[in-house]
XYZ file of C-alpha atoms in Angstrom:
583
model
C 11.162 -18.045 -7.510
C 10.021 -16.583 -11.065
C 6.467 -15.525 -10.770
C 4.157 -14.735 -13.265
C 0.370 -14.502 -14.699
C 0.473 -14.557 -18.542
C -0.821 -17.696 -20.370
C 2.342 -16.190 -22.431
C 5.036 -16.870 -19.698
C 4.101 -19.833 -18.073
C 4.697 -21.429 -21.310
C 7.731 -19.442 -22.320
C 9.208 -20.787 -18.486
C 7.577 -24.016 -18.944
C 9.806 -24.452 -22.548
C 12.428 -23.039 -20.770
C 12.457 -26.198 -18.269
C 12.026 -24.068 -15.082
C 10.241 -26.196 -12.945
C 6.468 -25.055 -12.141
C 5.985 -25.163 -7.983
C 2.260 -23.822 -7.915
C -0.781 -22.741 -10.464
C -3.540 -21.260 -9.759
C -6.191 -20.567 -12.255
C -9.842 -19.265 -12.176
C -12.691 -19.469 -15.393
C -10.272 -21.457 -17.091
C -7.806 -18.528 -17.155
C -4.524 -19.047 -15.195
C -4.288 -16.057 -12.462
C -0.642 -16.636 -11.069
C 2.216 -19.118 -11.903
C 5.425 -19.752 -9.548
C 8.302 -21.311 -11.522
C 11.903 -22.233 -9.951
C 14.846 -19.864 -11.171
C 16.970 -23.382 -12.033
C 16.689 -25.699 -14.673
C 16.855 -28.635 -11.668
C 14.225 -30.356 -10.957
C 11.991 -28.781 -7.936
C 12.455 -30.688 -4.707
C 9.029 -32.287 -4.215
C 8.048 -34.916 -1.142
C 5.462 -35.625 0.602
C 6.077 -36.798 5.071
C 3.077 -36.639 7.522
C 0.918 -36.000 4.094
C 2.158 -32.951 4.067
C 2.816 -31.886 0.583
C 6.487 -29.505 -0.204
C 7.493 -28.296 -3.577
C 11.460 -26.902 -2.641
C 13.892 -24.296 -3.991
C 16.777 -22.296 -3.659
C 14.224 -19.215 -3.109
C 11.566 -20.514 -1.172
C 9.025 -23.270 -0.442
C 4.540 -23.715 -0.993
C 3.101 -26.040 1.034
C -0.345 -27.818 1.476
C -1.863 -30.221 3.748
C -5.500 -31.522 4.076
C -7.131 -33.318 6.677
C -10.646 -34.295 7.589
C -13.164 -32.941 9.929
C -13.893 -34.414 12.849
C -18.005 -34.986 13.196
C -17.873 -33.393 16.137
C -17.509 -29.189 15.926
C -16.121 -29.777 20.008
C -13.301 -31.801 18.344
C -12.484 -29.189 15.711
C -9.497 -26.945 17.912
C -7.508 -30.147 19.000
C -7.734 -30.809 15.365
C -6.499 -27.730 13.937
C -3.796 -27.212 16.988
C -2.255 -30.603 15.844
C -2.050 -29.680 12.176
C -0.005 -26.612 12.602
C 1.927 -28.054 14.907
C 3.228 -30.685 11.743
C 3.946 -28.320 10.101
C 5.538 -26.256 11.976
C 7.874 -29.625 12.698
C 8.102 -30.155 9.062
C 9.402 -26.857 9.087
C 11.547 -26.826 11.010
C 13.646 -28.651 8.802
C 14.316 -25.405 6.355
C 16.046 -22.921 9.193
C 16.371 -20.380 6.082
C 13.353 -19.851 5.341
C 10.779 -18.864 6.518
C 6.749 -18.601 6.546
C 5.327 -15.519 5.463
C 1.800 -16.695 3.887
C -0.667 -18.707 4.757
C -4.643 -19.547 3.373
C -7.125 -21.976 5.263
C -10.256 -22.924 3.206
C -12.656 -23.762 6.113
C -16.018 -26.187 5.360
C -18.936 -24.632 7.245
C -16.932 -21.403 8.402
C -19.519 -19.737 9.204
C -21.599 -22.094 10.791
C -23.226 -21.844 14.282
C -22.205 -24.616 16.574
C -24.542 -26.207 19.730
C -21.385 -23.928 21.613
C -22.616 -20.752 20.249
C -19.181 -20.001 18.445
C -18.823 -20.545 14.938
C -16.492 -23.562 13.387
C -14.725 -20.117 12.450
C -13.460 -19.585 16.440
C -13.095 -22.766 17.185
C -10.379 -23.249 13.496
C -9.216 -19.963 15.027
C -8.749 -21.288 18.829
C -6.774 -24.264 17.439
C -4.431 -22.288 15.551
C -4.372 -19.575 18.278
C -2.961 -22.783 20.766
C -0.253 -24.236 18.164
C 1.338 -20.869 18.110
C 1.241 -20.036 21.976
C 2.239 -24.446 22.774
C 5.260 -24.116 19.554
C 6.506 -20.783 20.489
C 5.816 -20.032 23.476
C 7.157 -16.879 24.843
C 8.676 -15.575 21.469
C 4.967 -15.325 20.669
C 5.124 -11.725 21.864
C 7.974 -10.594 19.803
C 7.951 -12.815 16.654
C 7.123 -11.978 12.799
C 2.981 -13.076 12.651
C 2.333 -13.896 8.967
C -0.138 -12.980 6.678
C -2.907 -15.643 6.552
C -6.423 -14.975 4.857
C -9.350 -18.524 5.424
C -12.588 -18.052 3.637
C -15.426 -21.426 3.588
C -15.865 -23.458 0.741
C -17.951 -26.488 -0.139
C -14.977 -29.080 -0.338
C -15.221 -31.907 2.426
C -11.607 -30.875 3.714
C -9.611 -28.519 5.529
C -6.494 -27.194 3.608
C -4.190 -25.765 4.984
C -1.261 -23.721 2.509
C 1.693 -21.310 3.090
C 4.716 -19.997 1.448
C 8.350 -19.179 3.182
C 10.769 -17.839 1.520
C 14.343 -16.647 1.693
C 14.487 -13.031 2.213
C 11.199 -11.793 4.265
C 11.784 -8.116 4.431
C 7.742 -6.648 6.799
C 5.335 -8.182 8.563
C 3.218 -5.290 8.044
C -0.412 -4.262 9.731
C -3.059 -1.388 8.853
C -2.867 1.514 10.779
C -6.408 1.710 10.518
C -7.058 -1.867 12.092
C -7.106 -4.020 15.204
C -4.277 -6.679 14.805
C -6.533 -9.727 14.949
C -4.552 -11.410 17.043
C -5.030 -8.593 19.339
C -9.105 -8.769 18.770
C -11.291 -9.037 21.770
C -13.012 -11.523 23.637
C -15.836 -9.774 21.129
C -14.812 -12.074 17.920
C -13.778 -15.669 19.875
C -12.014 -16.822 23.247
C -8.484 -16.843 20.958
C -8.349 -14.502 18.470
C -7.374 -14.930 14.402
C -3.439 -14.864 14.625
C -2.232 -13.538 11.546
C -1.049 -10.109 10.373
C -2.590 -8.217 7.654
C 0.453 -8.487 5.113
C 4.102 -9.111 3.957
C 6.484 -7.648 2.002
C 9.413 -9.449 0.733
C 12.373 -9.608 -1.627
C 11.336 -12.137 -4.505
C 15.500 -12.262 -6.213
C 15.040 -8.119 -6.571
C 11.936 -7.869 -7.172
C 9.645 -6.631 -3.979
C 6.265 -8.102 -3.947
C 3.469 -7.047 -0.999
C 0.727 -10.073 0.104
C -2.005 -8.835 1.111
C -4.418 -11.416 3.674
C -7.764 -11.388 3.795
C -9.570 -7.141 3.568
C -12.631 -7.132 3.942
C -14.751 -4.322 5.484
C -13.719 -3.995 9.007
C -12.077 -0.916 10.847
C -10.862 -1.185 14.088
C -12.122 -4.244 14.818
C -15.191 -3.751 13.719
C -17.879 -5.123 10.091
C -19.126 -2.205 8.594
C -22.265 -1.551 6.516
C -23.688 -4.641 6.978
C -26.271 -6.182 3.956
C -24.416 -3.002 1.547
C -22.025 -4.419 -0.613
C -21.570 -1.257 -2.320
C -19.999 0.807 0.656
C -18.117 -3.091 1.468
C -15.963 -3.825 -1.120
C -15.268 0.375 -0.718
C -14.192 -0.060 2.581
C -12.242 -3.115 1.758
C -10.463 -0.689 -1.352
C -9.358 1.314 0.792
C -8.078 -0.891 3.588
C -5.794 -2.254 0.235
C -4.671 1.210 0.021
C -4.075 1.804 3.360
C -2.118 -1.166 3.760
C 0.457 -0.606 0.613
C 0.389 3.260 1.531
C 3.817 4.870 1.824
C 2.242 7.150 5.299
C 1.883 2.934 6.564
C 5.067 1.090 5.625
C 7.346 3.749 7.120
C 6.428 2.844 10.031
C 8.545 -0.433 8.943
C 10.832 2.228 7.908
C 10.174 1.226 4.236
C 10.962 4.610 2.174
C 8.379 2.917 -0.883
C 4.901 2.400 -1.474
C 2.507 -0.118 -3.154
C -0.836 2.097 -4.982
C -4.005 0.066 -6.156
C -1.911 0.584 -9.537
C 0.699 -2.206 -8.355
C -2.086 -4.965 -7.826
C -0.627 -7.677 -10.284
C -3.514 -10.057 -8.895
C -6.675 -9.454 -6.596
C -9.117 -12.144 -5.813
C -12.252 -11.396 -5.335
C -13.860 -13.949 -2.450
C -18.400 -13.201 -2.850
C -20.816 -14.489 -0.351
C -24.034 -13.968 -2.505
C -24.761 -14.804 -5.774
C -27.120 -11.717 -6.207
C -23.812 -9.510 -5.956
C -21.430 -10.919 -8.790
C -22.492 -8.844 -11.446
C -22.222 -5.755 -9.552
C -18.820 -7.181 -8.278
C -17.495 -7.719 -11.766
C -18.930 -4.691 -13.152
C -17.515 -2.414 -10.574
C -14.433 -3.814 -8.969
C -11.827 -3.765 -12.399
C -12.903 0.374 -12.052
C -10.262 0.434 -9.416
C -7.380 -1.543 -11.076
C -5.931 -1.084 -13.996
C -6.134 -3.704 -17.075
C -3.291 -5.617 -16.560
C -5.053 -6.645 -13.107
C -5.884 -10.377 -12.935
C -8.557 -10.934 -11.304
C -10.879 -13.891 -10.279
C -14.062 -13.789 -8.681
C -14.549 -16.921 -6.148
C -18.081 -17.399 -4.068
C -17.657 -18.706 -0.673
C -18.860 -17.588 3.136
C -16.220 -15.015 4.354
C -15.026 -15.110 8.379
C -18.040 -12.880 9.278
C -21.793 -13.705 8.720
C -22.224 -10.280 8.259
C -19.267 -9.550 5.776
C -20.114 -10.206 2.259
C -16.695 -9.334 0.100
C -13.071 -10.079 0.553
C -9.659 -9.777 -0.629
C -6.593 -11.001 -1.167
C -4.242 -8.959 -3.651
C -0.852 -9.533 -4.580
C 1.312 -6.070 -5.498
C 4.710 -5.698 -7.249
C 6.601 -3.089 -6.586
C 6.559 -0.147 -9.248
C 8.954 -0.177 -11.679
C 9.573 -3.714 -11.339
C 8.217 -6.525 -14.314
C 6.734 -9.652 -13.038
C 10.386 -11.438 -13.828
C 12.185 -7.849 -12.298
C 14.602 -7.914 -14.869
C 12.399 -6.494 -18.072
C 12.323 -2.844 -18.388
C 8.482 -1.184 -17.808
C 8.284 0.606 -20.497
C 7.903 -0.883 -24.096
C 6.571 1.200 -27.488
C 4.006 -0.920 -29.533
C 2.019 -0.593 -32.067
C 3.516 2.855 -31.705
C 2.188 4.177 -28.170
C 3.615 3.474 -24.408
C 1.632 1.844 -22.257
C 2.131 3.775 -18.308
C 0.208 3.845 -15.141
C -1.048 7.180 -15.726
C -0.898 10.478 -17.113
C -1.873 14.132 -15.183
C -2.414 17.108 -16.339
C -3.038 20.682 -14.257
C -5.257 22.815 -16.180
C -5.023 25.444 -12.923
C -1.685 25.921 -11.564
C -3.153 27.408 -7.869
C -5.389 26.178 -5.338
C -7.308 27.008 -2.942
C -5.337 25.944 -0.510
C -1.682 26.974 0.839
C -0.552 23.826 2.188
C 3.334 23.260 3.233
C 5.217 20.519 1.457
C 2.488 21.097 -1.760
C 4.647 19.039 -4.592
C 3.929 21.583 -7.124
C 4.079 24.065 -4.958
C 1.094 25.856 -5.834
C 1.257 28.316 -2.987
C 3.490 30.262 -4.846
C 1.581 30.513 -8.510
C 0.510 32.750 -9.923
C -3.239 32.369 -11.413
C -3.266 30.717 -14.764
C -6.050 28.380 -16.765
C -5.276 25.323 -18.885
C -7.925 26.723 -22.396
C -9.926 24.046 -23.394
C -7.984 24.309 -26.926
C -4.705 23.708 -24.602
C -6.458 20.172 -23.765
C -7.660 19.314 -27.013
C -3.589 19.715 -28.220
C -2.157 17.553 -24.767
C -5.138 14.721 -25.945
C -4.121 14.419 -30.019
C -1.046 14.500 -28.351
C -1.511 11.894 -25.595
C -3.281 9.438 -27.801
C -0.980 9.579 -30.836
C 1.999 8.632 -28.644
C 1.115 6.881 -24.806
C -1.605 4.260 -23.741
C -2.224 5.070 -20.004
C -4.263 3.359 -17.800
C -6.080 6.549 -16.152
C -5.736 9.851 -17.413
C -5.523 12.184 -13.839
C -6.826 15.530 -14.315
C -5.393 17.821 -11.225
C -4.109 21.205 -10.317
C -3.399 22.919 -8.403
C -7.312 22.672 -7.826
C -9.011 21.771 -10.892
C -12.813 22.183 -9.564
C -11.113 26.041 -9.405
C -11.388 25.885 -13.568
C -14.001 27.793 -14.723
C -14.649 25.040 -17.890
C -14.081 21.887 -15.852
C -16.644 20.107 -17.202
C -16.012 21.295 -21.043
C -12.968 19.254 -20.020
C -13.659 16.355 -18.314
C -15.791 16.094 -21.723
C -12.941 16.317 -23.891
C -11.305 13.987 -21.994
C -13.500 11.201 -21.515
C -14.101 11.959 -24.593
C -10.211 11.325 -26.673
C -11.234 7.687 -24.934
C -9.937 8.034 -21.581
C -10.431 6.451 -18.434
C -10.632 9.992 -15.990
C -9.280 10.700 -12.709
C -10.226 14.275 -10.972
C -7.923 15.023 -8.089
C -9.336 16.975 -5.866
C -9.064 18.855 -2.976
C -13.280 18.616 -2.585
C -13.864 21.633 -1.219
C -15.741 22.937 -4.096
C -17.520 20.094 -5.005
C -21.062 20.421 -4.353
C -20.711 23.470 -7.412
C -20.492 20.150 -9.716
C -23.127 19.400 -11.599
C -24.107 16.705 -13.105
C -22.218 16.306 -16.074
C -19.217 16.681 -14.394
C -19.938 13.440 -12.870
C -21.136 11.913 -15.967
C -18.285 12.406 -17.872
C -15.659 10.607 -14.534
C -15.081 7.152 -13.671
C -12.365 7.621 -10.589
C -12.530 11.086 -7.784
C -10.238 11.078 -5.643
C -10.189 13.858 -2.525
C -7.541 14.558 -0.947
C -9.049 15.367 2.692
C -6.844 17.940 4.525
C -7.130 17.712 8.513
C -5.761 21.418 7.766
C -9.051 22.603 5.970
C -11.195 19.604 5.319
C -14.757 19.307 3.714
C -17.957 19.698 5.923
C -19.166 16.220 6.762
C -22.506 17.579 4.713
C -21.041 17.191 1.554
C -18.460 14.216 2.117
C -22.156 12.507 2.401
C -23.584 14.266 -0.969
C -20.595 13.861 -2.842
C -20.488 10.008 -1.725
C -23.898 9.786 -2.931
C -23.177 11.153 -6.438
C -20.568 8.996 -7.050
C -22.930 5.547 -5.845
C -24.969 7.428 -8.289
C -23.106 7.373 -11.242
C -20.135 4.368 -9.901
C -17.812 6.619 -9.915
C -14.303 4.837 -8.229
C -14.481 7.444 -5.313
C -10.977 8.136 -3.229
C -11.061 9.932 -0.250
C -7.982 10.062 1.578
C -7.090 11.853 4.884
C -4.843 13.441 4.701
C -3.069 14.202 8.078
C 0.426 14.532 7.116
C 2.692 15.586 3.735
C 6.479 13.991 3.551
C 8.904 16.777 3.214
C 10.163 17.068 -0.459
C 12.361 19.643 -1.408
C 15.289 20.845 0.099
C 17.018 24.196 0.486
C 20.624 22.664 -0.548
C 21.134 20.107 -3.403
C 22.283 16.684 -1.604
C 25.295 15.920 -2.547
C 25.581 12.264 -1.500
C 25.184 10.451 -4.933
C 24.226 6.889 -3.023
C 21.546 8.646 -1.549
C 20.557 10.555 -5.186
C 20.155 7.036 -5.993
C 18.266 5.425 -3.260
C 15.734 8.451 -3.202
C 14.396 7.668 -7.350
C 14.504 4.282 -6.858
C 11.805 4.134 -3.835
C 10.279 7.005 -5.473
C 6.945 5.873 -6.874
C 5.784 9.547 -8.293
C 8.459 8.793 -12.051
C 6.042 5.992 -12.560
C 1.893 7.455 -11.866
C 3.221 11.767 -11.939
C 3.318 11.796 -16.330
C 3.227 15.745 -17.484
C 3.542 18.105 -20.735
C 4.463 21.462 -18.965
C 5.528 24.207 -20.704
C 6.583 21.854 -24.265
C 7.760 19.651 -22.844
C 6.989 15.986 -21.035
C 7.875 15.069 -17.555
C 7.937 11.706 -15.502
C 7.879 13.977 -12.004
C 5.649 16.893 -12.385
C 8.897 17.777 -9.449
C 11.118 18.227 -12.112
C 8.580 19.943 -14.335
C 8.627 22.479 -11.758
C 11.906 22.699 -10.462
C 12.885 25.972 -11.768
C 10.134 27.360 -10.259
C 11.113 26.243 -6.993
C 14.941 26.685 -6.914
C 13.990 30.596 -8.109
C 11.620 31.138 -5.575
C 14.576 30.554 -3.394
C 16.990 32.217 -4.696
C 19.275 29.249 -6.294
C 20.922 29.091 -10.274
C 18.719 27.121 -12.310
C 21.381 26.636 -14.403
C 21.783 22.586 -14.992
C 23.926 21.143 -17.444
C 23.912 22.584 -20.884
C 20.143 24.707 -20.263
C 18.049 24.575 -16.327
C 17.363 21.654 -13.890
C 13.868 21.821 -16.313
C 14.741 21.840 -19.395
C 17.389 19.136 -19.178
C 14.721 16.635 -17.409
C 12.229 16.696 -19.857
C 11.992 15.595 -23.297
C 10.840 18.446 -25.822
C 7.346 17.535 -27.630
C 8.508 18.677 -31.292
C 11.722 16.124 -30.508
C 12.022 13.977 -33.949
C 12.312 10.694 -32.335
C 10.146 11.735 -29.175
C 9.068 8.098 -28.926
C 11.956 6.290 -28.819
C 13.644 8.506 -26.148
C 10.644 8.819 -24.072
C 10.933 5.037 -23.859
C 14.962 5.310 -22.424
C 13.235 8.543 -20.702
C 10.540 6.359 -18.681
C 13.652 3.602 -18.280
C 16.215 5.319 -17.380
C 17.852 4.336 -13.664
C 19.307 7.813 -13.865
C 18.189 9.945 -11.731
C 17.026 13.011 -12.828
C 18.853 16.452 -11.937
C 15.697 17.377 -10.051
C 16.260 15.052 -7.637
C 19.708 16.789 -5.969
C 16.945 19.043 -4.588
C 14.205 16.506 -3.871
C 13.903 13.684 -1.298
C 10.746 12.073 -3.313
C 8.341 9.719 -1.090
C 11.875 9.194 1.571
C 11.442 12.671 3.540
C 10.213 12.643 6.858
C 6.887 12.909 8.239
C 5.218 16.417 8.655
C 2.249 17.553 10.048
C -0.393 19.066 7.166
C -0.713 23.511 7.577
C -2.033 26.380 5.828
C 0.904 28.403 4.800
C 0.400 31.962 5.859
C 0.464 33.875 2.884
C -1.125 36.458 0.299
C -2.608 35.094 -2.715
C -1.736 36.011 -5.622
């Protein structure tokens, strides 16, 4: 299937004769469209009221049916509907159903039996899976799914089946829905939290309905701000490399990779806030639609559905990610290390901060970097990092300079010194990421104060509780070229960690520090005609910088530094503090 989210892309595919499989619009704007791969007419059929649209690589389907007058009949109706779907799908043995969308009228209405319509729906759905799959139920891969209320009088079930599912996944911070206790119904909901599949070489993650739930319990009842934050956090965890390593997947999906986001909201009074605040979490390229709907639990105010595209892969899976348009290269981010040292000494630190000498960037240097970035790049977000940036005595002036240059400002910190920041700091940042390390956690009352400040200034806050680090550097160079290429292909850092250091531009912070790392290890730093770090970057004064930067960012050839780096593929190790003398 070919997947596009732009009207231009849709019209282009139509003009090429590609068959349209499915298109969704919101407020007159295209949200997503899916096409067949060839110019042949897709197999479209309706059997037993089930509409199917078929290609070589996948299948979309839909079933609509009227609800019974008595809610007590609903479970049997739902069971029968799903069994009809299973029987029909059995004819397509090469495909696997990976995602269901359920639209249920009056989903939270309490019935005479004391159960909600959703709980009755779940009973019928679970019974269908149990009847059809029997003993296989305990070991089968559970499809992703969502269920939201609808004002239509019909129950509608939509589904997607594909040829190459990779993994049905759960969120490590949540109880699998199919293992909920009876507090949420006599029969549990039957779905996984998400699914990853290979769409003609393009890896996509489709999340299930994601709401403010941890474990199996709803969080922050009545508070749409906090519920949105928890829902976003759940999306982050779902696609994170730490979560996906449990499925032997050595790459991750970040919010920057969300191509489509559907926001279901319960109360019309929350819409203005959601429309203002939700886009702050995502890049400008994310297509966001808002739809009022009842959500499966009465206390939940917002629910999210996302489609992620693996970093570095475009919608069709073949186009280069980076282009020079109107003299600039759009990137996901750009970062500057305003300090290179840190108040912590974490083992496996990306930027070898435990070993770096004390160093602060000057205000003139930050101005020069902002001018260079504006002349050459268009980053979605400008990251102020380190080392630990809050060690810088002029951090408030730095964020003012970066914000004044027209950038979206994200500060990345361990959080230990954030209580020192004044209102100037909070007024000039858009996003704050705190790595809250298990080996040196921020005190709870300080975290609460940070949350209050973020809410006051509507700063996007991401608190990451870090228990483990990836093993990063290796002592001896990796010689297996296939392994090096795999590490490079799976590494998201080459798209999210662009940096200037020592007069050179790098697409990876680890390359920027590689000479320093090798010197620490007593290894030769010579590579090519110079050194690892010099070979792996582009001189800022290069007369053809922009064209070389586009080629460099799109290059599929690993960096020299990849010989000594595991990217994000390294094993997980406990986050510990090294016992080093502070320099």
